[in-house]
Structures are given as structure tokens and as C-alpha cells.
Coordinates of C-alpha atoms (C1' of nucleotides) in Angstrom, one line a residue:
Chain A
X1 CA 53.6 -41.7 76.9
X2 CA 53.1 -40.4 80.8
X3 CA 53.8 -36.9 81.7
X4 CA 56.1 -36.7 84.0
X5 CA 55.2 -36.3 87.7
X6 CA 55.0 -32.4 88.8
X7 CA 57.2 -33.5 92.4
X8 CA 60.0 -34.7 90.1
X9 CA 61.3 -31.2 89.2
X10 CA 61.3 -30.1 92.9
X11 CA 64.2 -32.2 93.9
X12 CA 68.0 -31.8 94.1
X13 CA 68.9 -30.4 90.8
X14 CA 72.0 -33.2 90.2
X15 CA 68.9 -36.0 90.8
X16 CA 66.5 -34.4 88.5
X17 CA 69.9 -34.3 85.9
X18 CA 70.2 -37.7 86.0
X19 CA 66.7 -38.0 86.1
X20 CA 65.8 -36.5 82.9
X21 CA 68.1 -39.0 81.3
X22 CA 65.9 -41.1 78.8
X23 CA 62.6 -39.0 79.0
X24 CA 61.2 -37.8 76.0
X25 CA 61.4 -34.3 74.8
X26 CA 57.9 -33.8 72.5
X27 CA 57.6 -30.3 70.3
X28 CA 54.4 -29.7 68.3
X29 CA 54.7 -27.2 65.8
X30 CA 52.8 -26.7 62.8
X31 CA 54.6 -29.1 61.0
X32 CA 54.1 -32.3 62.7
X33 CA 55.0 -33.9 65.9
X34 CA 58.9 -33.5 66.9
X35 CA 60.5 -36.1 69.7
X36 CA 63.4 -37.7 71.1
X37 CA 65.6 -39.4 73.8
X38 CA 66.8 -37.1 76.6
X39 CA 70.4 -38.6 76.7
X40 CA 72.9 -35.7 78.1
X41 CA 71.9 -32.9 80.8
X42 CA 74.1 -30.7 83.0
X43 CA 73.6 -29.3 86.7
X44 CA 73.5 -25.7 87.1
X45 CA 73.2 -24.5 91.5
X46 CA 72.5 -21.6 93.2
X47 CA 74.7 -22.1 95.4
X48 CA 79.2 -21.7 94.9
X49 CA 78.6 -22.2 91.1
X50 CA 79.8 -19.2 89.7
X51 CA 78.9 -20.3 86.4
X52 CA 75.3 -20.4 87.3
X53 CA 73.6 -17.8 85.4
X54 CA 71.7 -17.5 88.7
X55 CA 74.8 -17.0 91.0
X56 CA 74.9 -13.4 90.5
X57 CA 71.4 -13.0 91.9
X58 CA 68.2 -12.5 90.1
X59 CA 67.8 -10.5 86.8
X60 CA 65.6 -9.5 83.7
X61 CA 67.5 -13.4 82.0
X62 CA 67.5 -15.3 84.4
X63 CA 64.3 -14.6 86.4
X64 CA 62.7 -18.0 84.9
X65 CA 65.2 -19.8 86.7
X66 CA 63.9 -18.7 90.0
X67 CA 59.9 -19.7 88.6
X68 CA 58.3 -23.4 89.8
X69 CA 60.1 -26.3 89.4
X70 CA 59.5 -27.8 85.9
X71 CA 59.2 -24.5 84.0
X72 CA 61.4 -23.7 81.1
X73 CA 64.8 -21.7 81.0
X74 CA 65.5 -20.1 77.6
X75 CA 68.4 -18.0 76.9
X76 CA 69.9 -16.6 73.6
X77 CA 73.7 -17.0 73.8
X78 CA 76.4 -15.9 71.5
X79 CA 74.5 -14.3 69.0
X80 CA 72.8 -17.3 67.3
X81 CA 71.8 -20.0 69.6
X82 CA 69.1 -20.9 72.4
X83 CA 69.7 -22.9 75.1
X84 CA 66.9 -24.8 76.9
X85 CA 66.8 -25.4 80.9
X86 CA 64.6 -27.0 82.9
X87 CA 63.9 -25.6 86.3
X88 CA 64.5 -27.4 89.4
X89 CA 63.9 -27.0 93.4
X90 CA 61.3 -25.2 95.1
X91 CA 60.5 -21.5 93.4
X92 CA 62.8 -18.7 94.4
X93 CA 66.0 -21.1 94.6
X94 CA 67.6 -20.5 91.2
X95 CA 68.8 -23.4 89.7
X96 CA 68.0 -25.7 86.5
X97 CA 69.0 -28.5 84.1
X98 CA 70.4 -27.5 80.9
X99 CA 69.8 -30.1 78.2
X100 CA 72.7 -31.0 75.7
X101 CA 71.7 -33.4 74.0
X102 CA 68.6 -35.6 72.2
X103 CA 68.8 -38.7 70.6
X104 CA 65.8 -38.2 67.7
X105 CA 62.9 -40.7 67.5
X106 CA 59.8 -38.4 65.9
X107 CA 59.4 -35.9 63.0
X108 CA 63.1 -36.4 62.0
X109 CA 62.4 -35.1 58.8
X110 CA 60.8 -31.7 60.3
X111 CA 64.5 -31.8 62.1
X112 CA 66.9 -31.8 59.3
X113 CA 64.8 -28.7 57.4
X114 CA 65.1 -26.9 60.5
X115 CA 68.6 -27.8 61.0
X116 CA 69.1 -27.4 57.2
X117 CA 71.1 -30.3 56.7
X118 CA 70.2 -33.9 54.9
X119 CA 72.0 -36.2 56.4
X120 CA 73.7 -37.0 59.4
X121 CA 70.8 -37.8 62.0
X122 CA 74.0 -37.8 64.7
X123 CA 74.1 -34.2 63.6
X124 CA 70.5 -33.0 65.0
X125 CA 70.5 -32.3 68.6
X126 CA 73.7 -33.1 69.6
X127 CA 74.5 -29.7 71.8
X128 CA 72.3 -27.2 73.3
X129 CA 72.1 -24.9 70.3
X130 CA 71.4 -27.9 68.0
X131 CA 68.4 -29.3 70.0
X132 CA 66.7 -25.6 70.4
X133 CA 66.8 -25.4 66.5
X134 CA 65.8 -29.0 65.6
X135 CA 62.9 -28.4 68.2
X136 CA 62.2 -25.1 67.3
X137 CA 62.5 -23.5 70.9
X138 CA 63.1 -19.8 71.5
X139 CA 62.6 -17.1 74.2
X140 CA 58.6 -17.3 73.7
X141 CA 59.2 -20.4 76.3
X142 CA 61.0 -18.5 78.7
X143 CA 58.8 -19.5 81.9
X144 CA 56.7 -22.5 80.2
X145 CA 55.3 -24.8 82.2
X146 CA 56.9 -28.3 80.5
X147 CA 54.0 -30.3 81.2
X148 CA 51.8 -28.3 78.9
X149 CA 51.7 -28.6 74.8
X150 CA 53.1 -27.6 73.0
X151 CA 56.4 -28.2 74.5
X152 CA 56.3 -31.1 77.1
X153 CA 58.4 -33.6 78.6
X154 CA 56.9 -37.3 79.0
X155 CA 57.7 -41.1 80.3
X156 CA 57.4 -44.0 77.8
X157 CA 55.8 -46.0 81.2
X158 CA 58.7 -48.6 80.0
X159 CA 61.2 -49.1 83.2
X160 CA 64.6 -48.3 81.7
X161 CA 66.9 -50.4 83.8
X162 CA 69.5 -50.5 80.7
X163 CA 70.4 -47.0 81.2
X164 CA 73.4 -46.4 82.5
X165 CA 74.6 -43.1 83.4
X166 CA 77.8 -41.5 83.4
X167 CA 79.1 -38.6 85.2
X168 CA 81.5 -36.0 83.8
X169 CA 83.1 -32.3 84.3
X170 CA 80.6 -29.5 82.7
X171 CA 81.4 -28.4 79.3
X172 CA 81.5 -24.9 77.4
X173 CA 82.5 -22.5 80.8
X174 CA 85.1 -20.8 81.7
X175 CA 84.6 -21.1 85.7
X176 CA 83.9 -23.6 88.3
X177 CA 85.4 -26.3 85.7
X178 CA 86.0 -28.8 88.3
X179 CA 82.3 -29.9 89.4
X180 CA 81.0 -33.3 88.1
X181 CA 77.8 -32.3 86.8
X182 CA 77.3 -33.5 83.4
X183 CA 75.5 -37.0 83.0
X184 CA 74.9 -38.6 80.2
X185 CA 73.7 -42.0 78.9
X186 CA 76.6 -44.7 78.6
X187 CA 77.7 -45.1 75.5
X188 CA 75.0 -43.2 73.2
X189 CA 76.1 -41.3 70.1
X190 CA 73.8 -39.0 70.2
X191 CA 75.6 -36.8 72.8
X192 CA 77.3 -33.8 72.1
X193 CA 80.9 -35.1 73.2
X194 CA 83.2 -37.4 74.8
Chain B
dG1 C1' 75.5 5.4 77.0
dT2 C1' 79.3 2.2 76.4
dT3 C1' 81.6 -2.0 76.6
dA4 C1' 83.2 -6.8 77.4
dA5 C1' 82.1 -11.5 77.6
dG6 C1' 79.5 -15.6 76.7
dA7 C1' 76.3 -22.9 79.5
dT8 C1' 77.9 -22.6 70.9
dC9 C1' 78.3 -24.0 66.1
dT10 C1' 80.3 -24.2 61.7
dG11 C1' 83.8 -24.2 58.3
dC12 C1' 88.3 -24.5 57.1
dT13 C1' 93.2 -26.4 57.8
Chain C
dG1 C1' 92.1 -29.0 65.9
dC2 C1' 91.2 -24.0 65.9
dA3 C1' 89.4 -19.4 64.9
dG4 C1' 85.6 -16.5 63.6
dA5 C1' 80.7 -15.2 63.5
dT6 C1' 77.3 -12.5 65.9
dC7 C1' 74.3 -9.8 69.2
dT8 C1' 72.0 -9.9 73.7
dT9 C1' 72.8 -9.2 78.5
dA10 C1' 74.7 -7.1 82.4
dA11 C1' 78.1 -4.4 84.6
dC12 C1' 80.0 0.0 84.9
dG13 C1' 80.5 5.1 84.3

DNA sequence: GTTAAGATCTGCT
DNA sequence: GCAGATCTTAACG
């Protein structure tokens, strides 16, 4: 496992999207190690995307989003759920990579008592929400730096030329429906839709 | 101080 | 396939 490159983040946020497809996502908690298979991410810009959190300018949520390229974005929506971004572009810009989806590889079982269910491994981090629970990420990572434990994104060093990625409309918003900026891996299972 | 809406998930039909 | 849960955030008065 590599860590990823610090100039990867501070890139065009669709390229770092696609990007982020097949890295690993690695959670330590107290428990035991927790990892798995980036495989479905979404593009979020500053600029005419209204349903950037960061469109309406800077405030007490979203101020993460305008820290160093490769920090974490962590926001509590609808009552229940987190939802975990990845900061992109040079600081002050305002945009980010939410991730959607995780294909599970490590610590499955640590997964499923979070998740509290027993069986359908499809069923783990298959949506934002899902993957913040099954990796046990809240607001205390608002701002993290992603290449530091215990919440970290890595390389397997392997070149992953079966990959292929697909590109789709965004999911889950009720403006700017119409930009293709959801990618996800070909054919996995593990995303959250189709 | 008050209010409306939300980058979702689950359970039930 | 669809409606309800649930509560923080931000906009407005």
C-alpha cells in the first residue's frame, strides 16, 4: 500500500473523481483495521453548480471545502447520515469529491456490527451514508488531512488497467441535474445504483 | 428566534 | 416503487 501523492488532490476536481476510482479507503478504529475499493465518486465545482454546498460562498459547513487539497469534507445530512468528501484544487477554491460508494476488502466483520446487519456484504457501503457508518466517519474529520491515520487513502502500487470507468448524471439533488459527474467503476456491484 | 429544505436510508407495499 | 424518519444548517425577519 502507497499513500497517495499530495499533487493528486490539487487537480481538476472531475480528474481527481475519476481518479480516486480503485484506491483504497483504510479506517483504523479500535476495533481492527477497516478497507475497501473506492468504486463510485461524484464531482462537486465552485463554479455554476448550484448544488455545490460551496456555491453559495463560504460558511461555518462548508469551510473544509475551501482547506488544502486532500483534506476531508464531512457533513451530517438529513438527520441521520454523514457524508464524506475529499477536497480538491488549490485552497480557497471550494470544491470536492464526494464518495458513494466502497467495495469492502478489510475488517468486513467490524462493518456489518456497525452497519448492524449480517449479511449482505453488497449492503455495506453502497451510498454515502452507508460507507460513513461502515467506516465509522463523523464530523471529528471535518478538515483531516487524508494522508494521515487514522483515516487515509492509499495505492495498492498494482497498475489497474482493467478499470474501466463510467460516467453518469449526479444522483440525490434537486438542481443542476444535467452535469455528468458521477464515475463509477464498469460493472461493479458494489455501487450504490444503476 | 423561526422556519424550510436537504449530495439519504430503511421498511413497507 | 414510494413515503416517512429526523435534525442540522442557513436564510430570513
Amino acid at each position: 500500500m502507497l499513500s497517495l501523492r499530495n499533487d493528486l488532490f490539487n487537480q481538476a476536481t472531475e480528474s481527481v473523481a475519476r481518479t480516486l476510482l480503485g484506491c483504497y479507503l483504510c479506517r483504523e478504529t479500535e476495533a481492527g483495521l477497516v478497507s475497501g475499493i473506492i468504486v463510485e465518486t461524484e464531482a462537486y465545482l465552485s463554479i455554476n453548480d448550484p448544488a455545490c454546498h460551496a456555491s453559495r460562498g463560504k460558511t461555518r459547513r462548508n469551510a473544509a471545502m475551501f482547506g488544502s487539497p486532500g483534506n476531508a469534507y464531512v457533513y451530517f445530512v438529513y438527520g441521520k447520515y454523514y457524508c464524506f468528501n475529499v477536497v480538491t484544487r488549490p485552497e480557497g477554491i471550494g470544491e470536492a469529491v464526494l464518495i458513494r460508494a466502497v467495495e469492502p476488502v478489510e475488517g468486513i466483520d467490524i462493518m456489518k456490527k456497525r452497519r448492524g446487519i449480517s449479511s449482505g456484504i453488497t449492503e455495506l457501503a453502497s451510498g454515502p451514508g452507508k460507507l460513513c457508518q461502515a467506516f465509522a466517519i463523523d464530523k471529528s474529520f471535518d478538515g483531516h488531512n487524508l494522508q494521515e491515520k487514522p483515516l487515509y487513502l492509499a495505492d495498492s502500487g498494482e497498475p489497474d488497467d482493467r478499470i474501466r470507468v463510467t460516467a453518469t448524471l449526479r444522483i440525490g439533488i434537486t438542481s443542476a441535474q444535467d452535469k455528468m459527474l458521477r464515475f463509477m467503476v464498469d460493472g461493479n456491484k458494489f455501487v450504490s445504483r444503476r
